CSV table of C-alpha atoms in Angstrom, one decimal:
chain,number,residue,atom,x,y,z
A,1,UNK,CA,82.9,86.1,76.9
A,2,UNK,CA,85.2,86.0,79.9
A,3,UNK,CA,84.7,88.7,82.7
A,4,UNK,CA,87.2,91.2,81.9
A,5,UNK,CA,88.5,92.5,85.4
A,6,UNK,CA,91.6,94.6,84.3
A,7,UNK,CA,94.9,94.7,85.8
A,8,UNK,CA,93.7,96.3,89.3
A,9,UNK,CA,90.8,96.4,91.4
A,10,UNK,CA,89.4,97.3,94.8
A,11,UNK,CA,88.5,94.5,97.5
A,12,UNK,CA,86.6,96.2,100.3
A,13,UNK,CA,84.6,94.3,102.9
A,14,UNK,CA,80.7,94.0,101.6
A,15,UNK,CA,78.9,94.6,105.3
A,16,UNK,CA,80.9,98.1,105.2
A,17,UNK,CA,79.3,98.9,102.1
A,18,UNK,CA,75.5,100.5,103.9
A,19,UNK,CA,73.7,103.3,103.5
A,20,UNK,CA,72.9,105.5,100.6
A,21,UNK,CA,76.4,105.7,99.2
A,22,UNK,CA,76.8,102.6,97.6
A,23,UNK,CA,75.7,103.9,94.5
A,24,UNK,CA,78.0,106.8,94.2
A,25,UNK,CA,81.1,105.3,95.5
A,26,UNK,CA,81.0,102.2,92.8
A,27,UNK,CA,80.0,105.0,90.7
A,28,UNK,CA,83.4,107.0,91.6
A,29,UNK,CA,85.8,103.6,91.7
A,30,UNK,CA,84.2,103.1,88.1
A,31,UNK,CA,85.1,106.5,87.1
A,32,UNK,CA,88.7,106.1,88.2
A,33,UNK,CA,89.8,103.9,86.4
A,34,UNK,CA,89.7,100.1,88.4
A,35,UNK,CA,89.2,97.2,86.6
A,36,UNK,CA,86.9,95.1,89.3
A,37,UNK,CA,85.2,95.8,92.9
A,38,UNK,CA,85.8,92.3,95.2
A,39,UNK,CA,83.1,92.2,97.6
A,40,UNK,CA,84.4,90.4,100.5
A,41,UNK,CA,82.4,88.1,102.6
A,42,UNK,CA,79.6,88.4,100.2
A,43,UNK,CA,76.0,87.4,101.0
A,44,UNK,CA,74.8,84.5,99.1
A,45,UNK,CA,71.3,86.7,97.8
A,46,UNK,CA,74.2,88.9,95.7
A,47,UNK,CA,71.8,92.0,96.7
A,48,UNK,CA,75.0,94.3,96.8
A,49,UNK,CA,76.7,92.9,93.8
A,50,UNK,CA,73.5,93.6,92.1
A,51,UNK,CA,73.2,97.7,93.3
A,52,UNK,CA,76.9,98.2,92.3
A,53,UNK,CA,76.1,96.6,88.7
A,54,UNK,CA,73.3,98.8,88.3
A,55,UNK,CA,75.2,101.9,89.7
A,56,UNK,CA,78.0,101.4,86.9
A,57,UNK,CA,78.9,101.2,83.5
A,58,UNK,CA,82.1,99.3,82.6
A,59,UNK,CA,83.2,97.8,86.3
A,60,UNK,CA,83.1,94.5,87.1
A,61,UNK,CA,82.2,92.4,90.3
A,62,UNK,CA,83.3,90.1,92.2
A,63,UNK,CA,82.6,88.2,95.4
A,64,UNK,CA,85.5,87.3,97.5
A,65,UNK,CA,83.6,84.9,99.0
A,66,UNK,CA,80.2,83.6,99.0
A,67,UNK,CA,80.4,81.2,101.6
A,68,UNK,CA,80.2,77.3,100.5
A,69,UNK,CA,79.1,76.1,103.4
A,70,UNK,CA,75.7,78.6,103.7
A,71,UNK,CA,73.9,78.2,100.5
A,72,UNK,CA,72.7,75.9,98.0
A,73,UNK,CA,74.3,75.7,94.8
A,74,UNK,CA,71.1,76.1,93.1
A,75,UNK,CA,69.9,79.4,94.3
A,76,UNK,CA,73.8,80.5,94.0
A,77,UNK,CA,73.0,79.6,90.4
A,78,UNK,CA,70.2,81.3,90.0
A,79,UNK,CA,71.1,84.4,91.8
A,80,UNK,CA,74.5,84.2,89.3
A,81,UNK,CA,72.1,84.4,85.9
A,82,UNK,CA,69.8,87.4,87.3
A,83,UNK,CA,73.2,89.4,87.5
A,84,UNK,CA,74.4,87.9,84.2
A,85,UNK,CA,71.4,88.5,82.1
A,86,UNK,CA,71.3,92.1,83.9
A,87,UNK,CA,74.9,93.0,83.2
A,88,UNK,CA,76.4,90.4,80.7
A,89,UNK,CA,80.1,89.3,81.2
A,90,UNK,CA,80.4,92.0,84.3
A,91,UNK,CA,80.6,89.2,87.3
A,92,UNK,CA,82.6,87.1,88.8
A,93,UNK,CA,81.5,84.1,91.5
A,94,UNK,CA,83.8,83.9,93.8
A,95,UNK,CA,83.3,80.9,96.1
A,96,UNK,CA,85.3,79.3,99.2
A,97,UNK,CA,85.3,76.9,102.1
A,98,UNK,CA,86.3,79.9,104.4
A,99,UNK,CA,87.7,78.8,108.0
A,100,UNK,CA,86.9,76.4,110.7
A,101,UNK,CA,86.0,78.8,113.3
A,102,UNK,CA,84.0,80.4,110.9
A,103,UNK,CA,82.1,77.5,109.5
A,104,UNK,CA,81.9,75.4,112.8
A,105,UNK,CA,80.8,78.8,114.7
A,106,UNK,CA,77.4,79.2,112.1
A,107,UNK,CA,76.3,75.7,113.0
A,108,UNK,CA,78.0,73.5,110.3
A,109,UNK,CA,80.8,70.9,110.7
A,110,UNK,CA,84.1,72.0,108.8
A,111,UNK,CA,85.1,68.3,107.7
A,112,UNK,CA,86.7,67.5,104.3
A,113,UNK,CA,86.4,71.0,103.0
A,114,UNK,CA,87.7,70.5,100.2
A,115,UNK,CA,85.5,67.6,99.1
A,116,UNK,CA,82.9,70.1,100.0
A,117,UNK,CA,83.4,72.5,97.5
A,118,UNK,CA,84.4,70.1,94.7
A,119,UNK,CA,80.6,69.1,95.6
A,120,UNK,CA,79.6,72.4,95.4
A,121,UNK,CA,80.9,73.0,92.4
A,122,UNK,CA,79.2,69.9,91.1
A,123,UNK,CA,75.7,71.5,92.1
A,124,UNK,CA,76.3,74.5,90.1
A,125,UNK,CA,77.5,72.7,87.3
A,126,UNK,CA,74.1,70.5,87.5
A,127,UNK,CA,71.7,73.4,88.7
A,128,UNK,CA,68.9,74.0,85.8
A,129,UNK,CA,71.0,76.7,84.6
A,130,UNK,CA,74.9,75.9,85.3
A,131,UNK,CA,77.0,78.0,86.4
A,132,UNK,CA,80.1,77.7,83.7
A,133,UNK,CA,83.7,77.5,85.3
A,134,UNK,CA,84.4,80.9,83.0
A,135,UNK,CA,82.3,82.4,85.3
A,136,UNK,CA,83.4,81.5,89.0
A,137,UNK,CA,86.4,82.0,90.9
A,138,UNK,CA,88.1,79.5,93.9
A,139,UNK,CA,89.8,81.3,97.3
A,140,UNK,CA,92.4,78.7,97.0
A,141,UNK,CA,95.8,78.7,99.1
A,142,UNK,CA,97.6,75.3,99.3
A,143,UNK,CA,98.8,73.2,95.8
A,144,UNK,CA,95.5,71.3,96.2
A,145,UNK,CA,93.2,74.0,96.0
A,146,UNK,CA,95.1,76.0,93.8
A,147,UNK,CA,95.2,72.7,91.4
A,148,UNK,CA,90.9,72.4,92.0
A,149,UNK,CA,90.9,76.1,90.6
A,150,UNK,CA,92.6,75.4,87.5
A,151,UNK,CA,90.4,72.0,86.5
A,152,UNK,CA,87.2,73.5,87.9
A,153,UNK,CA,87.1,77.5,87.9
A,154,UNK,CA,88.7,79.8,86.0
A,155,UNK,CA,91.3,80.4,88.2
A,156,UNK,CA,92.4,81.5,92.1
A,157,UNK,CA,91.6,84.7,94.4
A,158,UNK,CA,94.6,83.7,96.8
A,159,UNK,CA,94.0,86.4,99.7
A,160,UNK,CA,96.8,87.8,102.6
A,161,UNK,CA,100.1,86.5,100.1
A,162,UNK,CA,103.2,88.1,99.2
A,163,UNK,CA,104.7,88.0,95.7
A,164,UNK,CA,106.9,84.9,96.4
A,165,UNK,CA,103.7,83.2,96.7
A,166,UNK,CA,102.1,84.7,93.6
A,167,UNK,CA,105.2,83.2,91.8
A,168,UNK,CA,105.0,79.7,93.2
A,169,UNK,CA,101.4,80.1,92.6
A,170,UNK,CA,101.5,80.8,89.0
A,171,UNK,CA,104.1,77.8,88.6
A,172,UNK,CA,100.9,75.4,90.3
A,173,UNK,CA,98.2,76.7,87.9
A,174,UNK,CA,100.0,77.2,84.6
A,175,UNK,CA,99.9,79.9,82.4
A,176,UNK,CA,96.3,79.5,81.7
A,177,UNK,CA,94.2,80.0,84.7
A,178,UNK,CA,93.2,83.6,86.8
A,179,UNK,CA,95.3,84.6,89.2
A,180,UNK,CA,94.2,87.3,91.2
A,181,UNK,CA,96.1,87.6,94.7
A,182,UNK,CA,94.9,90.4,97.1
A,183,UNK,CA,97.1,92.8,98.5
A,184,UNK,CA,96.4,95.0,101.6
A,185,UNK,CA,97.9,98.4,101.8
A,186,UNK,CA,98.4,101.4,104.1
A,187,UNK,CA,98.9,104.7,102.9
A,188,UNK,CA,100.8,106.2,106.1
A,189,UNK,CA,104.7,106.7,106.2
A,190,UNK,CA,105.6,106.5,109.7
A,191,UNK,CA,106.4,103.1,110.0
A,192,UNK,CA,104.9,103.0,113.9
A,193,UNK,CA,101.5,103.7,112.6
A,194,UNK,CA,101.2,101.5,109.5
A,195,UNK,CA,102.7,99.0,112.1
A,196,UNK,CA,100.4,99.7,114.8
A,197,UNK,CA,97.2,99.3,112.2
A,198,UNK,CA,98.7,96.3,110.2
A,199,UNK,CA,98.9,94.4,113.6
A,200,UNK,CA,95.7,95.2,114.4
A,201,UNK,CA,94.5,94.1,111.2
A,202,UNK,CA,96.5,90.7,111.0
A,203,UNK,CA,95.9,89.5,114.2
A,204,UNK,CA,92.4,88.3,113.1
A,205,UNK,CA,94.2,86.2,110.8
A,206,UNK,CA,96.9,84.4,112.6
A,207,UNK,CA,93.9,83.0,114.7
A,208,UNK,CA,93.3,80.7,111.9
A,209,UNK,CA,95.4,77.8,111.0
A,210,UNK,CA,95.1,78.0,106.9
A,211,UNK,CA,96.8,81.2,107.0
A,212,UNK,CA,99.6,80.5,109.2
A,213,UNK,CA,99.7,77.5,107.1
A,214,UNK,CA,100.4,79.4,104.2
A,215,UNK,CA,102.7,82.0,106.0
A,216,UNK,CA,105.2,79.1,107.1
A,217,UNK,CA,104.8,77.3,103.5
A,218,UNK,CA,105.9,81.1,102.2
A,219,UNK,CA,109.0,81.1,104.2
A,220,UNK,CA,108.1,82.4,107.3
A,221,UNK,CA,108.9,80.7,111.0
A,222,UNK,CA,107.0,80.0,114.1
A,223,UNK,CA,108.6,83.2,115.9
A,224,UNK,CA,107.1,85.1,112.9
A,225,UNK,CA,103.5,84.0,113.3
A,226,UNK,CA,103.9,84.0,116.8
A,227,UNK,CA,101.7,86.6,119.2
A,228,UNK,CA,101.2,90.3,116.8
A,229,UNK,CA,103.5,88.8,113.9
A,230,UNK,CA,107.3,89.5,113.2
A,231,UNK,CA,108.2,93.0,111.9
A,232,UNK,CA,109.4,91.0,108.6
A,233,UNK,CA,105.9,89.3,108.2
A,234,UNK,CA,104.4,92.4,108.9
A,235,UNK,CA,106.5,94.6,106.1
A,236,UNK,CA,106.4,91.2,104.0
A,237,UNK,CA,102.0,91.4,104.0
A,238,UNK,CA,101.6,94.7,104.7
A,239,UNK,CA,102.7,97.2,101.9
A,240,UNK,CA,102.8,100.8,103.0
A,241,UNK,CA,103.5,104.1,102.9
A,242,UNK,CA,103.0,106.7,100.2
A,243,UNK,CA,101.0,106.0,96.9
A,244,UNK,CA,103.5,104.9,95.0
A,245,UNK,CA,105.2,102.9,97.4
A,246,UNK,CA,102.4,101.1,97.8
A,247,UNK,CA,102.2,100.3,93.8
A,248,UNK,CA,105.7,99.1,94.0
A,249,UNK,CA,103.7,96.2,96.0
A,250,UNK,CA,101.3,95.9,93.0
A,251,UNK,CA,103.6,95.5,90.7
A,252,UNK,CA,105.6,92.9,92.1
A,253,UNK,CA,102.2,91.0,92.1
A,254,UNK,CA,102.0,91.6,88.3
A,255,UNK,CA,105.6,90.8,87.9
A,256,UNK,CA,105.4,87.3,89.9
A,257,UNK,CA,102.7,86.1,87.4
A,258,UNK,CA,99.7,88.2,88.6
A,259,UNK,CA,96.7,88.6,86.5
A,260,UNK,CA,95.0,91.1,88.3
A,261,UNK,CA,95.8,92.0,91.7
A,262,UNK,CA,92.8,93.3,94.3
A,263,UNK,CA,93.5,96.0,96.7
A,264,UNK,CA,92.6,96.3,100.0
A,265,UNK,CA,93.2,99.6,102.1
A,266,UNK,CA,93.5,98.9,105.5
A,267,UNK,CA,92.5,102.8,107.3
A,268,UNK,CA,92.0,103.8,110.8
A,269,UNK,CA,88.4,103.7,110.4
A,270,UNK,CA,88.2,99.8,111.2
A,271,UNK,CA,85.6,97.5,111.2
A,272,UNK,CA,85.7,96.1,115.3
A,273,UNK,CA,86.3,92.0,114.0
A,274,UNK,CA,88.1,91.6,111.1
A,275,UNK,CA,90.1,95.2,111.5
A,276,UNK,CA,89.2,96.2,108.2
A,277,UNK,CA,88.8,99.3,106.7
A,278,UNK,CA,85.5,100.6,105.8
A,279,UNK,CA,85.2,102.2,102.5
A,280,UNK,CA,87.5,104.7,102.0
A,281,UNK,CA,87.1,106.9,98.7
A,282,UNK,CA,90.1,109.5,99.4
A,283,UNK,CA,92.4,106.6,99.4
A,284,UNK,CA,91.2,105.2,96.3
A,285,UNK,CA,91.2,108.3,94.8
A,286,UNK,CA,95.1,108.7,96.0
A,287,UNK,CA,96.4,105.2,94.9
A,288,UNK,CA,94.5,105.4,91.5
A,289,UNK,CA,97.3,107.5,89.6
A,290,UNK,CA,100.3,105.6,90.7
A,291,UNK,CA,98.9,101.9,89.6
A,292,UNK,CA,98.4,100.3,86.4
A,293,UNK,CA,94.9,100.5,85.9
């Protein structure tokens, strides 16, 4: 069987998730109703994955990414069948070629990425015990990657896209693949603040050429990706405001040809790189009545 992740989850960043929480917040997201957890920048050992398994009953997991360039598919594999046998049909492998700077700045050389993972995915589906496509998910952006997700995954976990893309995306993979576009979200009405933090947060990413890539395949212009981002790019990424507002966002996802959509709150408590919010179990608790879990 298929992992079933619902219509909604969480994505949250995994290095945020320390301490001796861990076990009662996936306990609490469980209990309110989302369909997955997305574990972002995930750890190849799956070590977290594993203690939010064991801390639930019905929630899936995700990782959103393990990092193709800083394992081995075999002990990816391997680490994938300890979770499954533990928690049958409960997680998802979600596996990328992450960014240049990224790649090139842990000691390995970012060339033909894409050839990279195909290979990848060629040593999982040849460890000892494979790895089947059911079971693993592609980041994928661009036509190309978005096409390798439909032959060789069961679908896409497109991250920092507006619904415009989701549609377009849908139209690449067909009607039969995953797609499961992230959406970040602010729960502040003054438009300054949710402003102030979604700039904060997004300047990370125009740093990195796939995303402004993306941005200007979506529609958007070189003055739009240019220094802290255009107000429109900004509203366009960036839903905020109250609860429901923010669900309007959701929806549109679902709408567009969204499977499952995975939401990331963006709060004041940030982490000092990425300008990500850490956990943050109030807002969960807030957005969970308004969306269609």
């Amino acid at each position: 069987m298929a992992v079933s992740l619902g219509r909604v989850g969480v994505w949250s960043l995994s290095y945020t998730w320390t301490g001796s929480d861990v076990a009662a917040t996936a306990a609490e997201l469980d209990a309110l109703g989302y369909g997955a957890l997305w574990l972002g920048a995930s750890p190849s050992d799956l070590a977290l994955p594993e203690q939010v398994l064991t801390a639930t009953d019905r929630l899936a997991v995700a990782t959103g990414i393990v990092n193709v360039w800083t394992t081995q598919p075999a002990a990816l594999a391997a680490g994938y069948h300890r979770l499954d046998t533990a928690h049958p049909d409960r997680f998802l492998l979600g596996l990328g070629i992450s960014h240049a700077q990224i790649v090139e700045g842990l000691g390995h050389a970012y060339t033909r990425p894409l050839a990279h993972l195909g290979q990848f995915l060629d040593g999982l589906d040849g460890a000892d015990a494979p790895v089947p496509a059911q079971a693993r998910v592609l980041a994928a952006l661009r036509p190309r990657a978005l096409e390798l997700a439909a032959r060789r995954a069961r679908g896409a976990h497109p991250y920092l896209v507006i619904p415009e893309y989701t549609a377009a995306a849908r139209t690449t993979l067909g009607h039969g693949p995953l797609l499961a576009p992230d959406q970040k979200v602010i729960l502040d009405t003054d438009p300054a603040a949710a402003w102030r933090l979604a700039r904060a947060n997004l300047s990370y990413y125009l740093a990195m050429p796939n995303y402004v890539a993306n941005f200007q395949a979506s529609g958007f212009d070189a003055d739009d990706v240019t220094g802290t981002g255009s107000d429109r790019l900004v509203d366009a990424l960036y839903a905020w405001g109250t609860p429901a507002q923010v669900a309007q966002r959701v929806r549109a996802h679902l709408d567009a040809g969204a499977d499952h959509v995975a939401v990331q709150v963006i709060s004041a408590d940030i982490d000092a790189v990425r300008r990500i919010g850490r956990p943050t179990v109030e807002a969960w608790r807030a957005l969970a009545p308004e969306l269609p879990l």
